[in-house]
Coordinates of C-alpha atoms in Angstrom, one line a residue:
M1 CA 219.3 161.1 186.2
S2 CA 219.9 157.7 187.9
K3 CA 218.3 154.6 186.6
A4 CA 215.3 153.3 188.6
A5 CA 215.5 150.0 190.3
G6 CA 214.4 147.2 187.9
E7 CA 215.0 149.3 184.8
T8 CA 217.5 146.9 183.3
L9 CA 218.0 145.7 179.7
T10 CA 218.2 142.0 178.8
G11 CA 219.2 140.1 175.8
N12 CA 221.6 140.7 173.0
L13 CA 223.4 143.9 174.2
A14 CA 226.9 143.1 172.9
G15 CA 228.4 145.9 170.7
L16 CA 225.8 148.5 171.6
A17 CA 227.1 152.0 172.2
P18 CA 226.3 153.8 175.6
S19 CA 224.0 156.2 173.7
E20 CA 222.1 153.3 172.2
L21 CA 221.8 151.6 175.7
K22 CA 220.4 154.9 177.1
A23 CA 217.9 155.2 174.3
L24 CA 216.7 151.7 175.1
E25 CA 216.5 152.5 178.8
R26 CA 214.3 155.5 178.1
I27 CA 211.5 153.1 177.0
Y28 CA 210.9 152.5 180.7
R29 CA 209.7 156.2 181.0
R30 CA 206.8 155.6 178.7
R31 CA 203.3 154.4 179.7
V32 CA 200.5 152.8 177.8
A33 CA 196.8 153.5 178.3
P34 CA 194.8 150.6 179.8
T35 CA 192.8 150.3 176.6
E36 CA 195.8 150.2 174.3
V37 CA 197.8 147.1 173.3
V38 CA 200.6 149.6 172.5
S39 CA 200.5 153.3 172.0
P40 CA 201.3 154.7 168.6
E41 CA 204.2 156.7 170.1
L42 CA 205.8 153.7 171.8
A43 CA 205.4 151.6 168.6
G44 CA 207.1 154.3 166.5
Y45 CA 209.9 154.7 169.0
M46 CA 210.6 151.0 169.2
A47 CA 210.5 150.7 165.4
E48 CA 213.0 153.5 165.0
L49 CA 215.4 151.9 167.6
S50 CA 215.0 148.5 166.0
A51 CA 215.9 149.9 162.5
T52 CA 219.0 151.7 164.0
L53 CA 220.2 148.6 165.9
H54 CA 219.2 146.1 163.2
R55 CA 217.8 144.0 166.1
Q56 CA 214.4 143.2 167.4
V57 CA 213.3 145.3 170.4
G58 CA 210.7 144.0 172.8
V59 CA 208.8 145.1 175.9
L60 CA 206.7 143.5 178.5
I61 CA 203.7 145.6 179.6
D62 CA 201.6 145.0 182.7
R63 CA 197.9 145.7 183.1
R64 CA 198.5 149.2 184.4
G65 CA 200.4 150.1 181.2
A66 CA 203.8 150.2 182.8
I67 CA 206.9 148.8 181.1
T68 CA 208.3 146.0 183.2
E69 CA 211.0 144.6 180.9
V70 CA 213.0 145.8 177.9
M71 CA 214.6 143.2 175.7
V72 CA 216.9 143.2 172.7
G73 CA 217.2 140.3 170.3
D74 CA 218.9 139.7 166.9
A75 CA 217.5 140.4 163.5
S76 CA 215.1 137.4 163.5
K77 CA 214.1 136.6 167.1
I78 CA 214.0 137.8 170.7
T79 CA 214.5 135.9 173.9
L80 CA 212.3 136.6 176.9
P81 CA 213.9 136.9 180.4
D82 CA 212.8 134.7 183.3
V83 CA 209.4 135.9 184.2
G84 CA 209.1 133.7 187.3
R85 CA 208.8 136.6 189.6
L86 CA 205.7 137.8 187.5
R87 CA 203.9 134.5 188.0
G88 CA 200.2 134.5 188.6
A89 CA 198.2 131.6 189.9
A90 CA 198.3 128.4 187.9
G91 CA 195.7 128.4 185.2
R92 CA 195.5 132.2 185.0
F93 CA 196.8 134.8 182.6
R94 CA 200.2 136.2 183.7
G95 CA 199.1 139.8 183.6
I96 CA 201.7 140.9 181.1
R97 CA 201.8 141.2 177.3
L98 CA 204.7 141.0 174.9
V99 CA 205.1 143.7 172.3
H100 CA 208.1 143.5 170.0
T101 CA 209.4 144.5 166.5
H102 CA 209.8 142.4 163.4
L103 CA 212.4 143.6 160.9
R104 CA 211.3 141.3 158.0
N105 CA 207.7 142.5 157.6
E106 CA 206.4 139.2 158.9
P107 CA 203.4 138.3 161.1
L108 CA 203.6 136.4 164.4
T109 CA 206.0 133.5 164.3
R110 CA 205.8 130.1 165.8
D111 CA 208.2 131.2 168.5
D112 CA 205.9 134.1 169.3
L113 CA 202.9 131.8 169.7
T114 CA 204.9 129.3 171.7
D115 CA 205.8 132.0 174.2
L116 CA 202.1 133.1 174.3
A117 CA 201.0 129.5 175.1
L118 CA 203.7 128.4 177.5
L119 CA 203.9 131.7 179.5
R120 CA 200.2 132.3 179.5
L121 CA 200.7 135.9 178.3
D122 CA 197.8 138.3 178.0
L123 CA 198.7 138.6 174.4
V124 CA 201.6 138.8 172.0
A125 CA 202.0 141.6 169.4
A126 CA 204.5 142.2 166.6
I127 CA 205.2 145.6 165.0
T128 CA 206.6 145.5 161.5
V129 CA 209.4 147.9 160.7
D130 CA 209.5 149.4 157.2
T131 CA 212.7 150.3 155.3
G132 CA 212.5 153.9 156.6
G133 CA 212.5 152.8 160.3
R134 CA 208.7 153.5 160.7
A135 CA 206.2 151.3 162.4
G136 CA 204.0 149.5 159.9
R137 CA 201.4 146.9 160.8
L138 CA 200.5 145.5 164.2
F139 CA 199.9 141.7 164.4
I140 CA 198.1 140.5 167.6
G141 CA 197.6 137.0 168.9
H142 CA 195.8 135.8 172.1
L143 CA 194.9 132.5 173.7
E144 CA 191.5 131.1 172.7
P145 CA 189.4 129.4 175.5
D146 CA 187.8 126.9 173.1
G147 CA 190.6 126.7 170.6
P148 CA 191.6 123.3 169.1
A149 CA 194.5 121.5 170.9
D150 CA 196.9 122.0 168.0
R151 CA 196.1 125.7 167.6
P152 CA 194.9 127.1 170.9
W153 CA 195.2 130.8 169.9
R154 CA 193.6 133.3 167.7
E155 CA 195.4 135.8 165.5
L156 CA 193.6 139.0 164.9
P157 CA 193.6 140.8 161.5
A158 CA 196.6 143.1 161.1
E159 CA 196.0 146.8 162.0
P160 CA 198.1 149.9 161.6
A161 CA 200.6 150.4 164.4
S162 CA 200.1 154.1 164.0
A163 CA 196.4 153.8 164.9
P164 CA 195.7 150.5 166.7
R165 CA 192.0 149.5 166.9
T166 CA 192.0 146.7 169.5
D167 CA 190.7 147.6 172.9
F168 CA 193.0 145.7 175.2
A169 CA 191.0 146.2 178.4
Q170 CA 187.9 144.9 176.8
L171 CA 189.7 142.0 175.2
I172 CA 191.4 140.7 178.3
A173 CA 188.2 141.1 180.4
S174 CA 186.4 138.9 177.9
L175 CA 189.1 136.3 177.9
E176 CA 189.3 136.3 181.7
A177 CA 185.6 135.7 181.9
E178 CA 185.8 132.8 179.4
Y179 CA 188.7 131.1 181.3
G180 CA 187.0 131.8 184.6
R181 CA 184.3 129.2 183.8
G182 CA 186.9 126.5 184.5
R183 CA 188.0 128.1 187.7
R184 CA 184.4 128.3 188.9
L185 CA 184.0 124.6 188.2
A186 CA 187.2 124.0 190.2
A187 CA 185.7 125.8 193.2
T188 CA 183.0 123.1 193.3
D189 CA 185.6 120.3 193.8
Q190 CA 186.2 121.0 197.4
G191 CA 189.2 119.0 198.8
K192 CA 190.0 117.4 195.4
D193 CA 192.9 118.2 193.1
R194 CA 191.9 118.7 189.5
A195 CA 194.2 116.9 187.1
L196 CA 195.1 116.3 183.5
L197 CA 196.4 112.8 182.7
V198 CA 199.2 112.3 180.2
H199 CA 200.0 109.0 178.5
V200 CA 202.9 108.6 176.0
A201 CA 202.7 105.6 173.7
L202 CA 206.4 104.9 173.0
G203 CA 207.6 103.1 170.0
G204 CA 204.9 104.8 167.9
G205 CA 202.3 102.3 169.0
A206 CA 198.7 103.0 169.9
A207 CA 197.7 104.3 173.3
D208 CA 197.3 101.6 176.0
D209 CA 193.7 101.9 177.0
A210 CA 194.1 99.5 180.0
R211 CA 197.0 101.6 181.3
I212 CA 195.1 104.8 181.0
A213 CA 192.1 103.2 182.7
E214 CA 194.4 102.0 185.5
L215 CA 195.9 105.5 185.9
R216 CA 192.4 107.0 186.2
E217 CA 191.6 104.5 188.9
L218 CA 194.8 105.4 190.8
C219 CA 193.7 109.0 190.6
R220 CA 190.2 108.2 191.9
T221 CA 191.7 106.3 194.8
A222 CA 194.0 109.2 195.6
G223 CA 191.1 111.7 195.6
V224 CA 192.0 113.4 192.3
R225 CA 189.3 114.5 189.9
V226 CA 190.4 113.7 186.3
L227 CA 189.4 116.4 183.9
D228 CA 190.9 115.1 180.7
T229 CA 193.4 112.6 179.3
M230 CA 196.0 113.6 176.7
T231 CA 198.0 111.1 174.7
Q232 CA 200.9 111.2 172.4
R233 CA 202.6 108.6 170.2
R234 CA 206.4 108.9 170.0
P235 CA 209.1 106.6 168.8
Q236 CA 211.1 107.5 171.9
P237 CA 210.7 109.9 174.9
D238 CA 211.7 113.5 174.6
P239 CA 214.8 113.7 176.9
R240 CA 213.7 117.0 178.3
W241 CA 209.9 116.8 178.7
L242 CA 209.0 113.2 177.8
V243 CA 206.4 114.7 175.4
G244 CA 207.2 117.1 172.5
Q245 CA 207.1 120.8 172.9
G246 CA 203.9 121.1 170.9
K247 CA 202.2 118.6 173.2
L248 CA 203.5 120.5 176.2
E249 CA 201.9 123.7 174.9
Q250 CA 198.6 121.8 174.6
I251 CA 198.9 120.5 178.2
C252 CA 199.5 124.0 179.4
L253 CA 196.6 125.5 177.5
R254 CA 194.2 122.6 178.3
A255 CA 195.0 123.0 182.0
M256 CA 194.2 126.7 181.7
Q257 CA 190.9 126.0 179.9
L258 CA 189.7 123.4 182.5
G259 CA 191.1 125.0 185.7
A260 CA 193.5 122.1 186.4
E261 CA 196.4 122.6 188.8
L262 CA 197.9 119.1 188.5
V263 CA 199.3 117.0 185.6
V264 CA 199.8 113.3 186.2
F265 CA 202.1 111.3 183.9
D266 CA 201.6 107.6 183.3
Q267 CA 205.3 107.1 182.8
D268 CA 207.8 107.8 185.5
L269 CA 209.8 111.0 185.0
T270 CA 213.4 111.6 185.6
P271 CA 214.2 114.4 188.0
G272 CA 215.3 116.6 185.1
Q273 CA 212.1 115.9 183.2
A274 CA 209.9 116.6 186.2
R275 CA 211.8 119.9 186.8
A276 CA 211.6 121.0 183.2
I277 CA 207.8 120.2 182.9
S278 CA 207.1 122.0 186.1
D279 CA 209.0 125.0 185.1
A280 CA 207.5 125.2 181.7
T281 CA 203.8 124.7 182.8
E282 CA 203.9 126.0 186.3
L283 CA 201.6 123.1 187.2
K284 CA 202.2 120.6 190.0
V285 CA 203.7 117.5 188.3
L286 CA 203.3 113.9 189.5
D287 CA 204.3 110.7 187.9
R288 CA 202.8 107.3 188.4
T289 CA 205.2 106.2 191.2
M290 CA 204.6 109.4 193.2
L291 CA 200.8 108.9 192.8
I292 CA 201.0 105.4 194.1
L293 CA 203.2 106.5 197.0
D294 CA 200.6 109.1 197.9
I295 CA 197.9 106.4 198.0
F296 CA 200.2 104.3 200.2
A297 CA 200.6 107.2 202.6
Q298 CA 196.8 107.6 202.8
H299 CA 196.2 103.9 203.4
A300 CA 199.0 102.9 205.8
R301 CA 197.6 102.2 209.2
S302 CA 200.4 100.4 211.1
R303 CA 203.5 102.0 212.4
D304 CA 205.5 99.7 210.2
G305 CA 203.5 100.6 207.1
K306 CA 203.7 104.4 207.8
L307 CA 207.5 104.2 208.2
Q308 CA 207.9 102.1 205.1
V309 CA 205.9 104.6 203.0
E310 CA 207.8 107.6 204.4
L311 CA 211.1 105.9 203.6
A312 CA 210.0 105.1 200.1
Q313 CA 208.8 108.7 199.6
L314 CA 212.0 110.2 200.8
R315 CA 214.2 107.9 198.7
Y316 CA 212.1 108.9 195.6
A317 CA 212.1 112.6 196.5
L318 CA 215.8 113.0 197.3
P319 CA 217.1 113.4 193.7
R320 CA 214.1 115.6 192.9
L321 CA 214.6 118.2 195.7
I322 CA 215.3 121.5 194.0
E323 CA 214.6 125.1 194.7
K324 CA 212.2 126.1 192.0
N325 CA 210.0 123.1 191.3
T326 CA 206.5 122.1 191.9
M327 CA 206.9 118.3 191.6
M328 CA 208.7 117.5 194.9
S329 CA 210.1 120.6 196.5
R330 CA 206.7 122.0 197.5
L331 CA 205.5 119.1 199.6
T332 CA 203.1 121.2 201.5
G333 CA 200.1 118.9 201.7
G334 CA 197.6 117.6 199.3
I335 CA 198.2 115.1 196.5
G336 CA 201.8 114.1 196.3
G337 CA 202.5 115.8 199.6
R338 CA 201.5 113.3 202.2
G339 CA 204.4 111.9 204.1
P340 CA 207.8 113.4 204.7
G341 CA 206.7 117.0 204.8
E342 CA 208.1 120.2 203.2
T343 CA 211.7 120.1 202.0
K344 CA 214.1 122.8 200.8
L345 CA 217.3 122.4 198.9
E346 CA 220.6 121.5 200.6
L347 CA 219.7 121.9 204.3
N348 CA 216.7 119.7 203.8
R349 CA 218.5 117.3 201.6
R350 CA 220.8 116.7 204.5
R351 CA 217.8 116.4 206.8
A352 CA 216.2 114.0 204.4
R353 CA 219.3 111.8 204.4
D354 CA 219.4 111.8 208.2
R355 CA 215.7 110.9 208.3
I356 CA 216.3 108.0 205.8
T357 CA 219.0 106.7 208.1
I358 CA 216.7 106.9 211.2
L359 CA 213.9 105.2 209.3
E360 CA 216.1 102.4 208.1
R361 CA 217.3 101.7 211.6
R362 CA 213.7 101.7 213.0
L363 CA 212.5 99.5 210.2
A364 CA 215.3 97.0 210.8
E365 CA 214.2 96.8 214.5
L366 CA 210.6 96.2 213.4
A367 CA 211.7 93.6 210.9
R368 CA 213.4 91.7 213.8
D369 CA 210.1 91.9 215.8
R370 CA 208.1 90.6 212.9
R371 CA 210.6 87.7 212.4
L372 CA 210.2 86.7 216.1
R373 CA 206.4 86.8 215.8
R374 CA 206.4 84.7 212.7
Q375 CA 208.7 82.2 214.4
R376 CA 206.3 81.9 217.4
R377 CA 203.4 81.5 215.0
T378 CA 205.1 78.8 212.8
G379 CA 206.2 77.1 216.0
R380 CA 202.5 76.4 216.8
D381 CA 202.4 74.4 213.5
V382 CA 199.5 76.3 212.1
P383 CA 199.6 76.5 208.3
I384 CA 199.8 79.9 206.7
V385 CA 197.8 80.8 203.5
A386 CA 198.6 84.1 201.9
I387 CA 196.1 85.7 199.5
V388 CA 197.9 87.5 196.7
G389 CA 196.9 89.1 193.5
Y390 CA 196.6 92.3 191.5
T391 CA 195.3 95.3 193.3
N392 CA 191.5 95.6 193.6
A393 CA 191.0 92.0 192.7
G394 CA 188.8 91.5 195.8
K395 CA 191.3 89.9 198.2
S396 CA 190.1 91.7 201.3
T397 CA 186.5 90.9 200.6
L398 CA 187.3 87.3 200.1
L399 CA 189.3 87.2 203.4
N400 CA 186.3 88.7 205.2
A401 CA 183.9 86.3 203.7
L402 CA 186.0 83.2 204.4
T403 CA 186.8 84.2 208.1
D404 CA 183.8 86.4 209.1
G405 CA 186.5 89.1 209.3
D406 CA 186.3 92.9 209.2
A407 CA 189.4 93.8 207.1
R408 CA 189.1 97.0 205.3
A409 CA 187.6 96.3 201.8
E410 CA 186.9 99.1 199.4
N411 CA 186.5 99.4 195.6
K412 CA 189.8 101.2 195.5
L413 CA 193.4 100.4 194.5
F414 CA 195.7 99.5 197.4
A415 CA 192.9 99.7 200.0
T416 CA 195.0 97.1 201.9
L417 CA 198.6 98.1 202.5
D418 CA 199.4 96.4 205.9
P419 CA 199.2 92.6 206.0
I420 CA 196.1 91.4 207.9
S421 CA 195.8 87.9 209.3
R422 CA 192.7 86.0 210.4
R423 CA 192.2 82.4 211.4
L424 CA 190.0 80.1 209.4
R425 CA 188.8 77.0 211.1
F426 CA 188.2 73.8 209.2
P427 CA 186.3 70.7 210.3
R428 CA 188.0 68.2 212.7
E429 CA 189.6 71.1 214.7
R430 CA 192.0 72.1 212.1
E431 CA 192.7 75.7 211.3
V432 CA 194.9 77.9 209.1
V433 CA 196.1 81.5 209.3
M434 CA 194.8 83.4 206.3
T435 CA 196.8 86.6 205.4
D436 CA 195.6 89.4 203.2
T437 CA 198.5 91.1 201.4
V438 CA 198.9 94.4 199.5
G439 CA 197.9 94.1 195.8
F440 CA 200.5 94.1 193.0
I441 CA 200.5 96.4 190.1
R442 CA 202.3 96.4 186.8
D443 CA 205.7 98.1 186.4
L444 CA 206.3 98.2 190.2
P445 CA 209.3 100.5 190.8
A446 CA 212.1 99.6 193.2
E447 CA 210.9 102.4 195.6
L448 CA 207.5 100.7 195.9
K449 CA 208.9 97.2 196.3
A450 CA 210.6 98.4 199.5
A451 CA 207.2 99.5 200.9
F452 CA 206.0 95.9 200.4
A453 CA 208.5 94.5 202.9
A454 CA 206.1 93.2 205.5
T455 CA 203.8 91.7 202.7
L456 CA 206.7 90.0 201.0
E457 CA 207.8 88.4 204.3
E458 CA 204.3 87.1 204.8
M459 CA 204.3 85.5 201.4
A460 CA 207.7 84.0 201.9
D461 CA 206.5 82.3 205.1
A462 CA 203.3 81.0 203.6
D463 CA 202.7 77.3 203.0
L464 CA 200.2 78.1 200.3
L465 CA 199.4 81.1 198.1
I466 CA 195.9 81.8 196.8
H467 CA 196.2 84.0 193.6
V468 CA 193.0 86.0 193.4
V469 CA 192.1 87.3 189.9
D470 CA 189.2 89.7 189.0
A471 CA 187.6 87.5 186.4
S472 CA 185.5 90.4 185.2
D473 CA 188.4 92.6 184.3
P474 CA 189.1 92.7 180.5
D475 CA 192.8 93.0 181.3
R476 CA 192.9 89.9 183.6
D477 CA 195.4 88.0 181.6
R478 CA 197.9 90.8 181.9
H479 CA 197.2 91.1 185.6
I480 CA 197.9 87.4 186.0
A481 CA 201.2 87.7 184.1
T482 CA 202.2 90.7 186.3
V483 CA 201.6 88.8 189.5
E484 CA 203.3 85.7 188.3
A485 CA 206.4 87.7 187.2
L486 CA 206.6 89.4 190.6
L487 CA 206.3 86.1 192.4
T488 CA 209.1 84.7 190.3
E489 CA 211.2 87.8 191.0
L490 CA 210.6 87.3 194.7
G491 CA 211.8 83.6 194.5
L492 CA 208.3 82.3 195.0
A493 CA 207.7 80.7 191.6
E494 CA 207.8 77.2 193.0
R495 CA 205.5 78.0 196.0
R496 CA 202.3 76.0 196.0
R497 CA 199.4 78.1 194.9
L498 CA 195.8 78.0 193.9
L499 CA 194.1 80.3 191.3
A500 CA 190.8 81.8 192.4
W501 CA 188.7 83.6 189.7
N502 CA 186.8 86.1 191.8
K503 CA 183.8 88.3 191.0
C504 CA 182.2 85.6 188.9
D505 CA 178.9 87.2 189.7
R506 CA 179.8 89.9 187.2
L507 CA 180.3 87.4 184.4
R508 CA 177.7 86.1 182.0
G509 CA 176.7 82.5 182.8
G510 CA 178.5 81.1 179.8
D511 CA 181.7 82.9 180.6
A512 CA 181.7 81.7 184.2
D513 CA 181.1 78.1 183.1
H514 CA 183.9 78.4 180.6
L515 CA 186.3 79.6 183.3
A516 CA 185.2 76.8 185.6
L517 CA 186.0 74.2 182.9
H518 CA 189.1 75.7 181.2
G519 CA 190.4 78.4 183.5
G520 CA 192.7 76.1 185.6
G521 CA 191.3 77.5 188.9
F522 CA 188.3 77.9 191.1
V523 CA 185.4 80.2 190.1
V524 CA 184.2 82.1 193.2
S525 CA 182.3 85.3 194.3
A526 CA 183.5 86.8 197.5
L527 CA 179.9 88.0 197.9
D528 CA 178.5 84.5 197.7
R529 CA 179.7 81.9 200.3
A530 CA 178.0 79.1 198.4
T531 CA 180.8 79.3 195.8
F532 CA 183.6 78.6 198.3
G533 CA 183.2 74.8 198.6
P534 CA 185.6 73.7 195.8
L535 CA 188.2 76.3 196.8
L536 CA 188.1 75.2 200.5
L537 CA 188.4 71.6 199.5
A538 CA 191.5 72.4 197.4
I539 CA 193.0 74.3 200.4
E540 CA 192.5 71.4 202.7
Q541 CA 194.0 68.9 200.1
A542 CA 197.0 71.1 199.5
L543 CA 197.8 71.5 203.2
W544 CA 196.8 68.2 204.8
Q545 CA 195.9 65.6 202.1
E546 CA 198.4 66.2 199.4
G547 CA 198.6 63.0 197.2
K548 CA 195.2 61.7 198.6
A549 CA 191.7 62.0 197.2
P550 CA 189.9 64.8 199.0
E551 CA 187.2 63.9 201.4
I552 CA 183.8 65.4 200.9
L553 CA 183.4 67.7 203.9
D554 CA 180.6 70.0 205.0
Y555 CA 181.7 73.6 204.9
D556 CA 178.5 75.2 206.1
G557 CA 179.9 75.5 209.6
V558 CA 180.9 78.9 210.9
A559 CA 184.4 80.1 210.0
T560 CA 185.6 82.1 213.0
A561 CA 187.9 85.1 213.0
A562 CA 190.6 85.3 215.7
S563 CA 192.5 88.4 216.7
P564 CA 194.8 89.8 214.0
T565 CA 198.1 87.9 213.9
A566 CA 201.3 89.5 212.7

């Protein structure tokens, strides 16, 4: 009788006689009733074979009771084959259960429970084998919907393998119903990805609450609903998964409990880490850089900005393009997928490289055009003032208030990506060009700096920088340090600049007064023009009266907005 397609043996087959291989293959002919974890007959046959071979014997059984895989291990463990082709939807049970033998009369091992968690098996069962080669006890473990993070499974009391008591069909139906609650919640989040956030505190230090809060804001801006945040303290990153294997199991199970399909890491991942995490969890995986690039793709309005973002995405994606991976190879829309489009292995790697070359050429042409426009603008001897600062500090709102402008201003990170310029008219027929620039953020990767090209050019040409700080942010000192470090890196450390403490309306009166006296800048609220006087006087002195005492001028006149200037 010929062997049916798919009836192959995997694992430790070396040294087995042809008759022993045929005995193993005959396991495929057996079926298990839908209510049984394993039939007494199959348990007895596997125990007898295991004792003869002195090796563990295992099977994968589907919901219909058919044997889909037969595996052979050594005396202490068994290795599962790649079950990728048996994948279900992310966050669901896989639809198969693992039943295998234990030669040492032991219950479920940590390896058994790890396979249960990471592979989202329906359950895992171990049959003990006595000295006579007979099936002894049956140990069963399954995932627990409300189990603790460090032990997200339940082990049932042992039962005789010759007369199992557990009703598998009833058990799996109950578990599916429990886990289905998270999926029903997911159905209410129309158009939003549901995500877990992961932050690793390296060096063994405490979790950085400010970084976690910033990551949550990035997710909100990108249209991602955050379901939970998971943290881990490590002396150094795990080279394979960034987090440890135990934490990875918790991520996988928590995603299943909550119906998450996306995991977002605060730290940037290497291509190998992204691939390993995606393969282990079968979740879509993003790191901080990819999340920011996705926000850039949503907010870019100009041709220049869109091309810059696409180029940055392609450069970041290129080393991550692989065949079986949900981080970058499945760019089919949604979070992390706006921009370059779907890509597949070598053919599309070549296409990506070709596209990068085309984009670089187009952007070089646009850079020349921008340079000519700036030369014409500077030739008219109109001073340029660039508004800089950390993202979401209120720069666009301040520009609108100063110039009666209509620049896009939202309570989101990176709401402004393309530089926006408006004219601000001072008394005595003097005017300046005020330019709003994209906000900075800590740990800005090289791929993101490239997408700032137009903004960086505007800052380099500015006669004066206004550094806007969200005075109400508890992390404002670190934001200032980030911006100052980036300005230094860009060669702008010596450029004249003024410090504007924005959002003073959110401060208590004493705090605002303290900043005004000791903050070394100007306390303003972009929502209240009455606070602008000292800042406008300082701008005028810096541009036209440097070295002179400032004149007291009336700034109640109308500031007019001209057409956008590039």
